[in-house]
Backbone as numpy.savetxt, mean C-alpha at the origin, in Angstrom:
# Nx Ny Nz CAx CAy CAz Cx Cy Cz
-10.43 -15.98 26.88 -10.72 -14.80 26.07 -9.86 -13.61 26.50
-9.75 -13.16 27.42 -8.88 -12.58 28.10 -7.51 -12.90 27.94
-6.66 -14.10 28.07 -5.37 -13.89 27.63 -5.19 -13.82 26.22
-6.35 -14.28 25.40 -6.28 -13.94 24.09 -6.26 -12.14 23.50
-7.05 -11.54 24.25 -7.34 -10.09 24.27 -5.90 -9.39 24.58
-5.19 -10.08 25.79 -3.95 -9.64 26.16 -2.73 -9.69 25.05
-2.98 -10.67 24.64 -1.73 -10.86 23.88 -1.82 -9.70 22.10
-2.95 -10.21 21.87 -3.57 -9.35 20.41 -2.88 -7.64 21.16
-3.56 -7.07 21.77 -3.34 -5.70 22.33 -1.54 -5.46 22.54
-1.00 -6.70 22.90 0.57 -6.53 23.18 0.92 -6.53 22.18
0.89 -7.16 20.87 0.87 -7.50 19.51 0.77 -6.27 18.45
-0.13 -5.65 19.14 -0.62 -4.48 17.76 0.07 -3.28 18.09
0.34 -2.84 16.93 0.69 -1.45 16.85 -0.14 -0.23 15.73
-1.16 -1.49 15.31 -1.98 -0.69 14.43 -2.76 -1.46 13.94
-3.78 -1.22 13.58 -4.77 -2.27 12.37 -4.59 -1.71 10.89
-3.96 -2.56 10.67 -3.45 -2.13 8.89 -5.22 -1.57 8.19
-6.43 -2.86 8.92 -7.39 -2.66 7.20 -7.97 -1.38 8.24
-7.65 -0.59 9.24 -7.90 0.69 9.36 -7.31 1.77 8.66
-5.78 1.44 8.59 -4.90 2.06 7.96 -5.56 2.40 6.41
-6.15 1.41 5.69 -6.07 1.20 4.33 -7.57 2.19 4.08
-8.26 2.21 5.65 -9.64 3.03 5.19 -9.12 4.51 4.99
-8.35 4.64 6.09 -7.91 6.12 6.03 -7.03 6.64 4.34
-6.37 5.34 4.48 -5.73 5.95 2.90 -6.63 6.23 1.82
-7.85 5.50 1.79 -9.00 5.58 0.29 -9.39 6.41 1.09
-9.35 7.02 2.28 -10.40 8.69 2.77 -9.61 9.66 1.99
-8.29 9.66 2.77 -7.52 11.08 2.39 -7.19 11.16 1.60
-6.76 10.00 0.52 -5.68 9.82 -0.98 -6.58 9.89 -1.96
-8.23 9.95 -1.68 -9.59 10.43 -2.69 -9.78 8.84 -2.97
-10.89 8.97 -3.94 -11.58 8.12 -4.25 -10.91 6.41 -4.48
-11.22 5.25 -4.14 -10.52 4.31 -4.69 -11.47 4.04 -6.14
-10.66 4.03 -7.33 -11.83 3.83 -8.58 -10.84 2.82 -9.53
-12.12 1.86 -9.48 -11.74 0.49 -10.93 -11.18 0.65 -11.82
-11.60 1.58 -12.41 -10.70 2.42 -13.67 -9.82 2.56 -13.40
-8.80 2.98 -12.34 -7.73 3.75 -11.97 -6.64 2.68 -12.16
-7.22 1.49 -11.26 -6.85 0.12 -11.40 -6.77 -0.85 -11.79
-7.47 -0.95 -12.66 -7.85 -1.99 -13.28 -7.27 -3.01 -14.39
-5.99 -1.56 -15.01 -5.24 -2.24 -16.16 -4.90 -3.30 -15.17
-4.08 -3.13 -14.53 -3.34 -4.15 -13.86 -3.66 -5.25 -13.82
-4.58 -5.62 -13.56 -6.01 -7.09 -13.68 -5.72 -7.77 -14.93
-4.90 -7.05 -15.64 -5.20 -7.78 -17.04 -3.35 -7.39 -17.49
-2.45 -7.01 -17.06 -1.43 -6.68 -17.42 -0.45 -8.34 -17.16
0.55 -8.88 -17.73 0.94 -10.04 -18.06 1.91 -9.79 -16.93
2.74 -9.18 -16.28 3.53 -9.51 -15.43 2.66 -9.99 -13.94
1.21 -9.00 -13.59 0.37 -9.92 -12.33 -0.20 -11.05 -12.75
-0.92 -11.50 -14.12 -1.02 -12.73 -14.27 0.24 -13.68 -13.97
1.31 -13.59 -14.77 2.43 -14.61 -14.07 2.39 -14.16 -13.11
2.64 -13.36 -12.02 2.68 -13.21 -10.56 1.69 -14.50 -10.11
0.23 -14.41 -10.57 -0.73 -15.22 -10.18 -0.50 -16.62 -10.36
0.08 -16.91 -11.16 -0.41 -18.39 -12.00 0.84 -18.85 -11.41
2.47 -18.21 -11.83 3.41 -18.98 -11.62 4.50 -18.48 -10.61
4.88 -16.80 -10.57 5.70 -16.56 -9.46 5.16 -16.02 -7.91
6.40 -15.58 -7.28 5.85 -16.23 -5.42 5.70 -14.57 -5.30
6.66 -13.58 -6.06 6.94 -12.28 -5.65 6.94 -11.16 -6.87
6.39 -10.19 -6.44 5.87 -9.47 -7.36 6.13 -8.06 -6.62
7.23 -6.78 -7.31 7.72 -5.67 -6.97 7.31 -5.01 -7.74
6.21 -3.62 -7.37 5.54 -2.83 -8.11 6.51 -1.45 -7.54
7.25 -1.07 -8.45 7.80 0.37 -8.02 8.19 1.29 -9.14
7.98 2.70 -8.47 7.45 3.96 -9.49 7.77 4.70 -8.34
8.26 6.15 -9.38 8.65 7.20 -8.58 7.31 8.05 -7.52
7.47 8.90 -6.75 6.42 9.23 -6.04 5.11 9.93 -6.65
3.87 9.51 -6.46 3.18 10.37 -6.61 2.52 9.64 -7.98
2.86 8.34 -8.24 2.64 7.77 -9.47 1.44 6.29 -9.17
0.88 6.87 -7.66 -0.73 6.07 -7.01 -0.40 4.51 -6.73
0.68 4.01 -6.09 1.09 2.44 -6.03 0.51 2.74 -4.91
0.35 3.20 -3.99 -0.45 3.07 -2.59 -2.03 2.31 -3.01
-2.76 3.23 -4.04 -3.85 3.03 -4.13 -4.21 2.25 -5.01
-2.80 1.66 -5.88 -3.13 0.75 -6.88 -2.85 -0.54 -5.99
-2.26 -0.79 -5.11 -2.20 -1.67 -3.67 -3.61 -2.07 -3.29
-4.35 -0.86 -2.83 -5.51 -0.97 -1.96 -6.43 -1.39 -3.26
-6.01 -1.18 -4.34 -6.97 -1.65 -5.52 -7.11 -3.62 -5.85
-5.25 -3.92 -5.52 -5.09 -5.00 -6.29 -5.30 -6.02 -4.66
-5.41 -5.44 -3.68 -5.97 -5.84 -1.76 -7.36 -6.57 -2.42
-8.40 -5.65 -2.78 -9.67 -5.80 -2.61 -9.90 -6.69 -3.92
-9.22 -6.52 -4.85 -9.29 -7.63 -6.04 -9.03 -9.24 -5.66
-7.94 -9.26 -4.75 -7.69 -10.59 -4.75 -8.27 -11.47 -3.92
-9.24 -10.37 -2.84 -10.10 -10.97 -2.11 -11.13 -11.20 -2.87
-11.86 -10.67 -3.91 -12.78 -11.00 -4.57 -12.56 -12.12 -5.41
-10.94 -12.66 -6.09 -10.80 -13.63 -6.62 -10.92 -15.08 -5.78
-10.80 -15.03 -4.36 -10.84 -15.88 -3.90 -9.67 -15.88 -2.89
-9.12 -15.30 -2.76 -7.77 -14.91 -2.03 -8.00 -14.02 -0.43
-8.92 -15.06 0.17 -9.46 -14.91 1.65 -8.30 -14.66 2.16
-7.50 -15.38 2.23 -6.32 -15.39 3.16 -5.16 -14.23 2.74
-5.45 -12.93 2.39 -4.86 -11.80 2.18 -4.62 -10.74 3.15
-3.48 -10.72 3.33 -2.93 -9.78 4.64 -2.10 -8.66 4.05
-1.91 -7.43 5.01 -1.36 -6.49 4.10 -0.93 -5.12 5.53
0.01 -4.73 4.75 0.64 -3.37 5.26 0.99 -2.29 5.01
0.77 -0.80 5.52 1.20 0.15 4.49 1.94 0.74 5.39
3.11 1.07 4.78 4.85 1.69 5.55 4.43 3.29 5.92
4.48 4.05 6.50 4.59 5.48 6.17 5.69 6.03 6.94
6.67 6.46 6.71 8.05 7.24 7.09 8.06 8.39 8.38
6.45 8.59 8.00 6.59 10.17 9.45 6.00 9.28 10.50
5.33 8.42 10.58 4.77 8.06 11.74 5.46 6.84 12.47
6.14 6.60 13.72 6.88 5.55 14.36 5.84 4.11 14.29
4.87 4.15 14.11 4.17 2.78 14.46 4.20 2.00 13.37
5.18 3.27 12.02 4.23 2.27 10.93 6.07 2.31 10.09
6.87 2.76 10.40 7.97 2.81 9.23 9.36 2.07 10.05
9.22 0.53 10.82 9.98 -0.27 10.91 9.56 -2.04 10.45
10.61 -2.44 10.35 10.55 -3.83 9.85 9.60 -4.41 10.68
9.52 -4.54 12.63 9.36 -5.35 13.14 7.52 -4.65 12.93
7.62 -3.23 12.88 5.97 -2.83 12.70 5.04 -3.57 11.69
5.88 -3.95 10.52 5.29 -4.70 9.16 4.99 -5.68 9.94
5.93 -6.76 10.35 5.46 -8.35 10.76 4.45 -8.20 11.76
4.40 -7.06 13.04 3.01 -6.96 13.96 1.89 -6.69 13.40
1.67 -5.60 12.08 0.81 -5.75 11.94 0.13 -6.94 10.70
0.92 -7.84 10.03 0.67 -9.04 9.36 -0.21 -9.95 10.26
0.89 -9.99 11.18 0.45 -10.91 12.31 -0.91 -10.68 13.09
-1.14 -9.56 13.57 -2.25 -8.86 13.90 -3.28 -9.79 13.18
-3.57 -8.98 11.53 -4.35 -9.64 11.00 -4.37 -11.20 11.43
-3.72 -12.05 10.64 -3.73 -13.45 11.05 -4.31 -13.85 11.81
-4.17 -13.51 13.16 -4.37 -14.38 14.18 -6.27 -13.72 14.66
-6.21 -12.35 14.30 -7.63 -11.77 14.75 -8.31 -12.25 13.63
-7.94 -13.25 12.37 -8.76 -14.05 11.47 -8.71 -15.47 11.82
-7.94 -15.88 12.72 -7.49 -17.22 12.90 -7.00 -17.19 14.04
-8.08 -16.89 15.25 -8.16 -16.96 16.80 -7.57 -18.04 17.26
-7.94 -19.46 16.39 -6.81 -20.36 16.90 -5.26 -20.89 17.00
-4.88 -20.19 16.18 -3.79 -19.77 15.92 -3.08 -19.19 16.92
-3.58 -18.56 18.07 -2.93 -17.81 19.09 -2.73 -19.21 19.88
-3.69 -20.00 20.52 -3.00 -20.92 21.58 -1.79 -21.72 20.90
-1.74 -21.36 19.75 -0.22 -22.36 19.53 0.76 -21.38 19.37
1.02 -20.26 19.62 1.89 -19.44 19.66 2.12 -18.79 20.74
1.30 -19.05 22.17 1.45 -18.51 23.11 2.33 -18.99 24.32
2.76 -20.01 23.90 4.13 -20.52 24.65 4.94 -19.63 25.52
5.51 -18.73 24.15 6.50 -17.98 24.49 6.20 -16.73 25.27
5.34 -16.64 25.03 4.86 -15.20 25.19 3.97 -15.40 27.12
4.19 -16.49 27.06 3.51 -17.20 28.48 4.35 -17.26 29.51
5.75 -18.11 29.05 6.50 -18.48 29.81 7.37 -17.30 29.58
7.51 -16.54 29.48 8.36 -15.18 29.66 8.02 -14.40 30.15
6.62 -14.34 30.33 5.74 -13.16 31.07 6.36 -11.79 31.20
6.82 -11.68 29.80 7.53 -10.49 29.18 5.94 -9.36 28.39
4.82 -9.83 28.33 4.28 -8.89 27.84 4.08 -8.71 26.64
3.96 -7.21 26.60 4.38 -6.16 25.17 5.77 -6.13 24.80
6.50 -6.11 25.90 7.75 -6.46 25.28 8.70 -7.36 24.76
8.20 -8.64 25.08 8.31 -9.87 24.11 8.44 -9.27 22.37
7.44 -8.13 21.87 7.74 -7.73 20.71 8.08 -6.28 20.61
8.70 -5.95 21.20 10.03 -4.83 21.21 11.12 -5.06 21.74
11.65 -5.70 22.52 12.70 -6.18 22.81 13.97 -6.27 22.04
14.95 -6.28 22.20 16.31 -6.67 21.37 16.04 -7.77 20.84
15.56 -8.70 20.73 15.13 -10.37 20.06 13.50 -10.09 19.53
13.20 -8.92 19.11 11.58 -8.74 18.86 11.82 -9.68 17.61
12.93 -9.12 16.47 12.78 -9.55 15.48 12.66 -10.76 14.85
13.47 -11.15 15.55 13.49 -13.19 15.69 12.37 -13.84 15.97
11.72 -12.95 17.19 10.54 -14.06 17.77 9.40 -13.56 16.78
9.12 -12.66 16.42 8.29 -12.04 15.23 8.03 -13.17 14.15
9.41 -12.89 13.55 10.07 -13.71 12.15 9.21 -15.53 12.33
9.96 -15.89 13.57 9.69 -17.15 13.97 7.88 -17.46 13.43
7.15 -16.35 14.74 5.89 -16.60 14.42 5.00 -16.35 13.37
5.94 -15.40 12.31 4.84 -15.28 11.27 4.81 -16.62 10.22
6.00 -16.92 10.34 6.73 -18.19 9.61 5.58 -19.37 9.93
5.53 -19.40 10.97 4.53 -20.65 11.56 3.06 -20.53 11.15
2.79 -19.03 11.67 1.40 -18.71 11.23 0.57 -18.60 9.64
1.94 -18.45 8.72 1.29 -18.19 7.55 1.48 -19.95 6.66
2.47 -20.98 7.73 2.23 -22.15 7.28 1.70 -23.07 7.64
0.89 -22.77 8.78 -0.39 -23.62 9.42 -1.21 -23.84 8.36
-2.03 -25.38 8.54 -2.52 -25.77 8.03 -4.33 -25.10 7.69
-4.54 -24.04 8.53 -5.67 -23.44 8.73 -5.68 -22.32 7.96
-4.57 -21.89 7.22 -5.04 -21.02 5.91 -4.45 -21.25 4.60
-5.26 -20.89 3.91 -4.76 -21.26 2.13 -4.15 -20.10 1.30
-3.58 -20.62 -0.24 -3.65 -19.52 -0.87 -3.05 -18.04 0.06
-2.43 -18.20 0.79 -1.55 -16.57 1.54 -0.90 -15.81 0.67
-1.47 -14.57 0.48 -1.10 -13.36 0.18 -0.93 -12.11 1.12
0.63 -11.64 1.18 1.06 -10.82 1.92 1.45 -9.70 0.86
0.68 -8.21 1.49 1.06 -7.68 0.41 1.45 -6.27 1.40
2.79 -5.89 1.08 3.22 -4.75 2.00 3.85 -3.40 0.67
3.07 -2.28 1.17 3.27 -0.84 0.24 4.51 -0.52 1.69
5.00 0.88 -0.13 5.56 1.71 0.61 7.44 1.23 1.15
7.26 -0.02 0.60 8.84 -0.48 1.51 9.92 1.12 1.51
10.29 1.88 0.44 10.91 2.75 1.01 10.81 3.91 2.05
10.00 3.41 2.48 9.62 4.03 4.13 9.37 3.66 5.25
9.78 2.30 5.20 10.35 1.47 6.04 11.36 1.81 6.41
12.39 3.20 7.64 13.62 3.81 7.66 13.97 2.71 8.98
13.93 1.74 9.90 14.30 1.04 10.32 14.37 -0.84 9.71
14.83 -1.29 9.33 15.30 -2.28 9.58 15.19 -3.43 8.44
15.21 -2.23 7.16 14.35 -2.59 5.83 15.56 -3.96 5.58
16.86 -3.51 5.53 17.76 -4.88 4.95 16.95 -6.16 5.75
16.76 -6.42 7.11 16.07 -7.65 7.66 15.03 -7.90 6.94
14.21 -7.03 6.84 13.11 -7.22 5.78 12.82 -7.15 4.73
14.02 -7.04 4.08 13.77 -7.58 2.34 14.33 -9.37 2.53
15.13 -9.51 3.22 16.01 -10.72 3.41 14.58 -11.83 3.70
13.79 -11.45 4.80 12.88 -12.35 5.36 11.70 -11.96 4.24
11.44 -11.20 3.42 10.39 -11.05 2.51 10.88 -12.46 1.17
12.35 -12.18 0.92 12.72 -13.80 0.38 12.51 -15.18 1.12
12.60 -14.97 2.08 12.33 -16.35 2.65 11.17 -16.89 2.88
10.24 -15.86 3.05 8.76 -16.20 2.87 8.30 -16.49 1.84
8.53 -15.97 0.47 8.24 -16.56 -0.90 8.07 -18.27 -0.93
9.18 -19.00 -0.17 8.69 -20.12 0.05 7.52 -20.70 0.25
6.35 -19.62 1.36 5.43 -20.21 1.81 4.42 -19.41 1.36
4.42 -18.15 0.64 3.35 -17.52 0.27 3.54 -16.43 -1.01
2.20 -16.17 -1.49 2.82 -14.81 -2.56 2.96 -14.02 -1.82
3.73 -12.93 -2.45 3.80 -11.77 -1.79 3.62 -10.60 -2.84
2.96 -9.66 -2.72 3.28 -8.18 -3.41 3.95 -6.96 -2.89
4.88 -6.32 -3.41 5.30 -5.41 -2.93 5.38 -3.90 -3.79
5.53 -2.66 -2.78 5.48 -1.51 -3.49 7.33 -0.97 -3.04
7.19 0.43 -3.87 8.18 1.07 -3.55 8.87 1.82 -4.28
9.78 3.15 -4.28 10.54 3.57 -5.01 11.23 2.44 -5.98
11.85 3.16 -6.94 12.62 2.56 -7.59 14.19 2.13 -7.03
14.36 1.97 -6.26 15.66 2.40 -4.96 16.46 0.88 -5.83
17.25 1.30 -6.14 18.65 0.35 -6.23 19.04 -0.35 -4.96
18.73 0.44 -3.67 19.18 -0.80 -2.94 18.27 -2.11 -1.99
16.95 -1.65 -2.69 15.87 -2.71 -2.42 15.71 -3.44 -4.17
16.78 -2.95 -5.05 16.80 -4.23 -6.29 17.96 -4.87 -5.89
18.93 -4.86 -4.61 19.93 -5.64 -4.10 19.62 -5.96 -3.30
18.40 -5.92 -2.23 18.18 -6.78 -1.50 17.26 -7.42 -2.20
16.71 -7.51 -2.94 15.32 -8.72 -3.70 16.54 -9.70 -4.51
18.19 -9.13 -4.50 18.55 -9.71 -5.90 18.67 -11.49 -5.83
18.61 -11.62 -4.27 18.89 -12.85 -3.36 17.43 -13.96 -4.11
16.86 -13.43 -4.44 15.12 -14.45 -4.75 15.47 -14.96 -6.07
15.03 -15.96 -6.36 15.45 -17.10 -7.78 14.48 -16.15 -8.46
15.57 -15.90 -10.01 14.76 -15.30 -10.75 13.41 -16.01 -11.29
13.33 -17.06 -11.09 11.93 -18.00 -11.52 10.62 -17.54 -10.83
10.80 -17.21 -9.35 10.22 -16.72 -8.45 9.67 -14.98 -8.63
10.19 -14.56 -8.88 9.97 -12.93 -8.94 9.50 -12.11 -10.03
8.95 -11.08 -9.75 8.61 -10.07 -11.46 8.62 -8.73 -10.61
9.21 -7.89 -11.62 9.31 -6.48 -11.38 8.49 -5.91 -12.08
7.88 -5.05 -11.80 6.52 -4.29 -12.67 6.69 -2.88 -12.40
7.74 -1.65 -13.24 7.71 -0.79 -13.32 6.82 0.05 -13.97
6.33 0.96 -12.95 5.03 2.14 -13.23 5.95 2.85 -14.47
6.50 3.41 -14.97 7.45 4.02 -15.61 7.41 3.34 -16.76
7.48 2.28 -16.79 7.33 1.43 -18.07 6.02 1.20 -18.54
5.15 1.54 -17.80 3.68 1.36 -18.62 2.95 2.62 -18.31
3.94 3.77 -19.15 3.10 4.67 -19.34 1.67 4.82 -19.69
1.06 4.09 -20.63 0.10 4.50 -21.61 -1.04 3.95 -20.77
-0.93 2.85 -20.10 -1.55 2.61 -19.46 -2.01 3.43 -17.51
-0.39 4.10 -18.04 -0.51 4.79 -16.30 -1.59 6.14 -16.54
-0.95 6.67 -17.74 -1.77 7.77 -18.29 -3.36 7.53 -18.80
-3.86 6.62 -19.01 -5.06 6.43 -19.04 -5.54 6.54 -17.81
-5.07 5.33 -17.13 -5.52 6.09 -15.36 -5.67 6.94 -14.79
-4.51 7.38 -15.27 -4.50 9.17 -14.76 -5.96 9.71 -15.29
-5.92 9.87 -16.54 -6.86 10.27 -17.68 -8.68 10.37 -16.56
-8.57 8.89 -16.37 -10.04 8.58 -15.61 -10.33 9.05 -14.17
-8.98 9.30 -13.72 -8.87 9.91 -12.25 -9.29 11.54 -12.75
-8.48 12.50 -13.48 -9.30 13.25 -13.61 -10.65 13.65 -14.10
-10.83 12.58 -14.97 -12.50 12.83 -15.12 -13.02 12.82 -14.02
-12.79 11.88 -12.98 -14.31 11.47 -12.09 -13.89 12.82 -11.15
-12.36 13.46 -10.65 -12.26 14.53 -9.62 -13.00 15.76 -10.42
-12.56 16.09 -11.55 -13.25 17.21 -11.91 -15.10 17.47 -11.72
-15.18 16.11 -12.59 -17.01 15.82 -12.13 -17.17 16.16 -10.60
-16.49 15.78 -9.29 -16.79 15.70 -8.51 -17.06 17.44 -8.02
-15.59 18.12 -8.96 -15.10 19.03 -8.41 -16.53 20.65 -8.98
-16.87 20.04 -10.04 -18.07 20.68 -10.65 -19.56 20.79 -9.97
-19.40 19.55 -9.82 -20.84 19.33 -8.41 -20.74 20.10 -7.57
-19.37 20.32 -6.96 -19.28 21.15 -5.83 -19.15 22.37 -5.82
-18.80 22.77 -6.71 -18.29 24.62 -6.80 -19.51 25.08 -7.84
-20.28 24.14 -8.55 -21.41 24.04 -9.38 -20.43 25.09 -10.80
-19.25 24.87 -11.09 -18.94 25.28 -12.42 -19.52 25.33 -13.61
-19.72 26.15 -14.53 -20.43 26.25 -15.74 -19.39 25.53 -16.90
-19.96 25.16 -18.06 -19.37 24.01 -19.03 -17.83 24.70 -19.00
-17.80 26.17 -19.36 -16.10 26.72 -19.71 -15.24 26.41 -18.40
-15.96 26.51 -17.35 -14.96 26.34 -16.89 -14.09 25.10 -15.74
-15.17 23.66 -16.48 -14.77 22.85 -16.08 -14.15 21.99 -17.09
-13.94 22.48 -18.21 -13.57 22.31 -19.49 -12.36 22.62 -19.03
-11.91 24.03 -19.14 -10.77 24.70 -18.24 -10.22 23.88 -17.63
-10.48 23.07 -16.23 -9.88 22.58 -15.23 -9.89 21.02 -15.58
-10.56 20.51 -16.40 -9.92 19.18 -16.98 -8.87 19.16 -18.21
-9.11 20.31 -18.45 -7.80 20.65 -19.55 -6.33 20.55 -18.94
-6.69 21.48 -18.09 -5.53 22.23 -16.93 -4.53 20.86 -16.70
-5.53 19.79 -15.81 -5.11 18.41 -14.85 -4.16 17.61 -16.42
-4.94 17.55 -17.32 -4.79 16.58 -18.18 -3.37 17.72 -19.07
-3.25 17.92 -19.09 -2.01 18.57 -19.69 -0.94 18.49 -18.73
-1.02 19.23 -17.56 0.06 18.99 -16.47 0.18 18.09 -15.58
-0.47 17.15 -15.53 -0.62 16.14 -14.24 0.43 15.39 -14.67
1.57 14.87 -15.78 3.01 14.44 -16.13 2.19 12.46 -15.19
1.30 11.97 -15.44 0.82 10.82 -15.22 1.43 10.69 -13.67
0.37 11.66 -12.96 1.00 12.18 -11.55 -0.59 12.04 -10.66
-0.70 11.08 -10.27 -2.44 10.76 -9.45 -1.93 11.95 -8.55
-0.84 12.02 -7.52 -1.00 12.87 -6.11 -0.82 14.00 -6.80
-0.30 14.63 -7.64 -0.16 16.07 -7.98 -2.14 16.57 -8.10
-2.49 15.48 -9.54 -3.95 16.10 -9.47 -5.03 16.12 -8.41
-4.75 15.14 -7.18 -5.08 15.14 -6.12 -4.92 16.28 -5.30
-3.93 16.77 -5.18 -3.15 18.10 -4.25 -4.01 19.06 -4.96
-3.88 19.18 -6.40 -4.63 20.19 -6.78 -6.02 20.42 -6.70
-7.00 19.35 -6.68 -8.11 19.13 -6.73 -8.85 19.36 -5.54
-7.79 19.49 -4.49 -8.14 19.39 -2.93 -7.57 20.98 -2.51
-7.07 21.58 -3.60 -6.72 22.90 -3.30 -8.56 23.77 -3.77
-8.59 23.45 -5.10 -9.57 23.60 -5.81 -11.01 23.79 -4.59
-11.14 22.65 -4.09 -12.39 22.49 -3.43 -12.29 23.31 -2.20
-10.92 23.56 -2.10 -11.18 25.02 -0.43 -12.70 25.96 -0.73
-12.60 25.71 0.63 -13.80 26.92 1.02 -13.41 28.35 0.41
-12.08 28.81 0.51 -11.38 29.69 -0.33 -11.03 30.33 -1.28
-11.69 29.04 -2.45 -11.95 29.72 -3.86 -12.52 29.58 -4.05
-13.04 30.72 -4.99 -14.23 31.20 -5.16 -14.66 30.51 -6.69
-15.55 30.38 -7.26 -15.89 29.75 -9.00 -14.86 30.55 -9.66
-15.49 31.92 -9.61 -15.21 32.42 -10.63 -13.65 33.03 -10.50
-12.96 32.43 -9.79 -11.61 32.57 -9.48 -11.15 31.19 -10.42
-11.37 31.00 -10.22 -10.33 29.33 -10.51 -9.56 29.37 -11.70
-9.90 29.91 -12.62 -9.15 29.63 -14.03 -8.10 30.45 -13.28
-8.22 32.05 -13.16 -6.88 32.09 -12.64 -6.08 31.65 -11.49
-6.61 31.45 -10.70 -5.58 30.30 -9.43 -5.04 29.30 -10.16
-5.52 28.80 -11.24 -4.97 27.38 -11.59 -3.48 28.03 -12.19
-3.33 29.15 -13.00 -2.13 29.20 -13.49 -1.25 30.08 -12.57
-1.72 30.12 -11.25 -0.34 30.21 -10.04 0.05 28.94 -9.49
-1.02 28.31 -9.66 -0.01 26.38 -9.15 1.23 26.22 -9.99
1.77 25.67 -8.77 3.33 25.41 -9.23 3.25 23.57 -10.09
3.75 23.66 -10.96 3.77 22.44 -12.10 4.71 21.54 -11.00
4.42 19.95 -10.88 5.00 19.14 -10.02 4.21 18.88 -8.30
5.15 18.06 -7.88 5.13 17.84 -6.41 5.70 18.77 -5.73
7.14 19.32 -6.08 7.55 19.72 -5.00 7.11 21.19 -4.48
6.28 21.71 -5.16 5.92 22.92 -5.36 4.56 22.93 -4.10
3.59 21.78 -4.27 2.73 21.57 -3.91 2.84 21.07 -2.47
3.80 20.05 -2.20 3.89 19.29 -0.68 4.53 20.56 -0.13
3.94 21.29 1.14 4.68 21.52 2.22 5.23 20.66 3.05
């Protein structure tokens, strides 16, 4: 139990399904509605039925994080036990390199499939290298090696790896689009991300039979309905709380739904401005028309 404890702890650099609580804390509500087209949209059915890889990317601020953590908890409910997952983030070191994705995949795995460690502990034995067995100049190899093994053991089914965020992955993303093709062999995979031209040249390597691209951008009507239901339920929320009278929550679902440009984090930013201790009710209609229209106005 103990060298098992040792090795998991040398291993981790994070617990992703912690990661994923904090994101449905701070990124607001996770809601069905928000997500749900997708469940029924024809490029994740073929994802499901017939291809290995599936690239969901949209410019920022257009909720693939949380449509991730949406389509996470769906596929476990379909039956898709064996679902592992990662979310990239760019400011923080534990979480925006290649070899961080495969530790924390792996993580999962093996803290679901304890047995799985005595057949991988070879290396990690006879080197009596530690934690640094996976930082090392060769982290990436021996990583690669073991996830390869672990996700084709006979002790799990049906594997779904699903990693957000790839453009914030600022270390070592070319290795890891390359090895995200080679795994298609042995499992689905989902992925998020900008629209970046040079993660549609590293995917370009995967048999087109294998793959589907699912641009947010292209399914407006459906992104905008989402949107649509995201501001209903924040405003409701936002009314409960400031106890607004009918005008002027009328007002502030008007406001979202006119300018939110099918933008989940903009009406988020705003909604979370809204609820400061700071404004007052009967302020709000006018604060709303000093917000700056967009993201960039809003992110410090």
């Amino acid at each position: 139990m103990k060298e098992k404890n040792n090795f998991l702890a040398d291993l981790r650099v994070t617990d992703p399904r912690d990661d994923k609580t904090r994101i449905e804390r701070t990124k607001g509500t996770l809601l069905f509605d928000s997500y749900r087209w997708i469940l029924d949209h024809n490029d994740f059915r073929q994802w499901r039925t017939e291809r290995r890889l599936l690239w969901i990317k949209g410019s920022p601020g257009k909720g693939k994080t949380m449509l991730l953590c949406g389509i996470i908890n769906q596929l476990v409910d379909m039956g898709y036990e064996s679902t592992f997952f990662f979310f990239c983030q760019a400011t923080d070191a534990r979480l925006n390199s290649a070899t961080s994705v495969l530790r924390g995949l792996l993580y999962l795995i093996l803290d679901r499939i304890p047995s799985l460690l005595s057949l991988l502990r070879d290396k990690y034995d006879s080197a009596g290298a530690g934690k640094q067995l996976f930082e090392d100049i060769n982290s990436w190899d021996v990583l690669c090696k073991m996830l390869l093994f672990a996700v084709s053991h006979e002790s799990l089914h049906d594997v779904v790896l699903v990693i957000d965020a790839l453009d914030e992955c600022t270390s070592g993303l070319d290795y890891l689009l390359s090895f995200i093709i080679e795994l298609t062999a042995h499992v689905k995979i989902v992925i998020s991300s900008r629209p970046w031209p040079s993660i549609h040249r590293g995917l370009a390597a995967a048999l087109e039979d294998t793959k589907m691209y699912l641009s947010l951008e292209l399914n407006e009507e459906v992104i905008s309905a989402a949107v649509n239901n995201y501001i209903h339920h924040k405003v409701h929320q936002l009314a409960n709380l400031k106890e607004y009278d009918d005008e002027t929550e009328t007002t502030v679902h008007t406001y979202l739904t006119v300018n939110a440009n099918n933008t989940f984090l903009w009406v988020a930013l705003v909604c979370e401005q809204l609820a400061g201790n700071l404004v007052a009710k009967e302020h709000t209609q006018q604060i709303l028309q000093e917000y700056p229209l967009g993201l960039v106005g809003l992110i410090v």
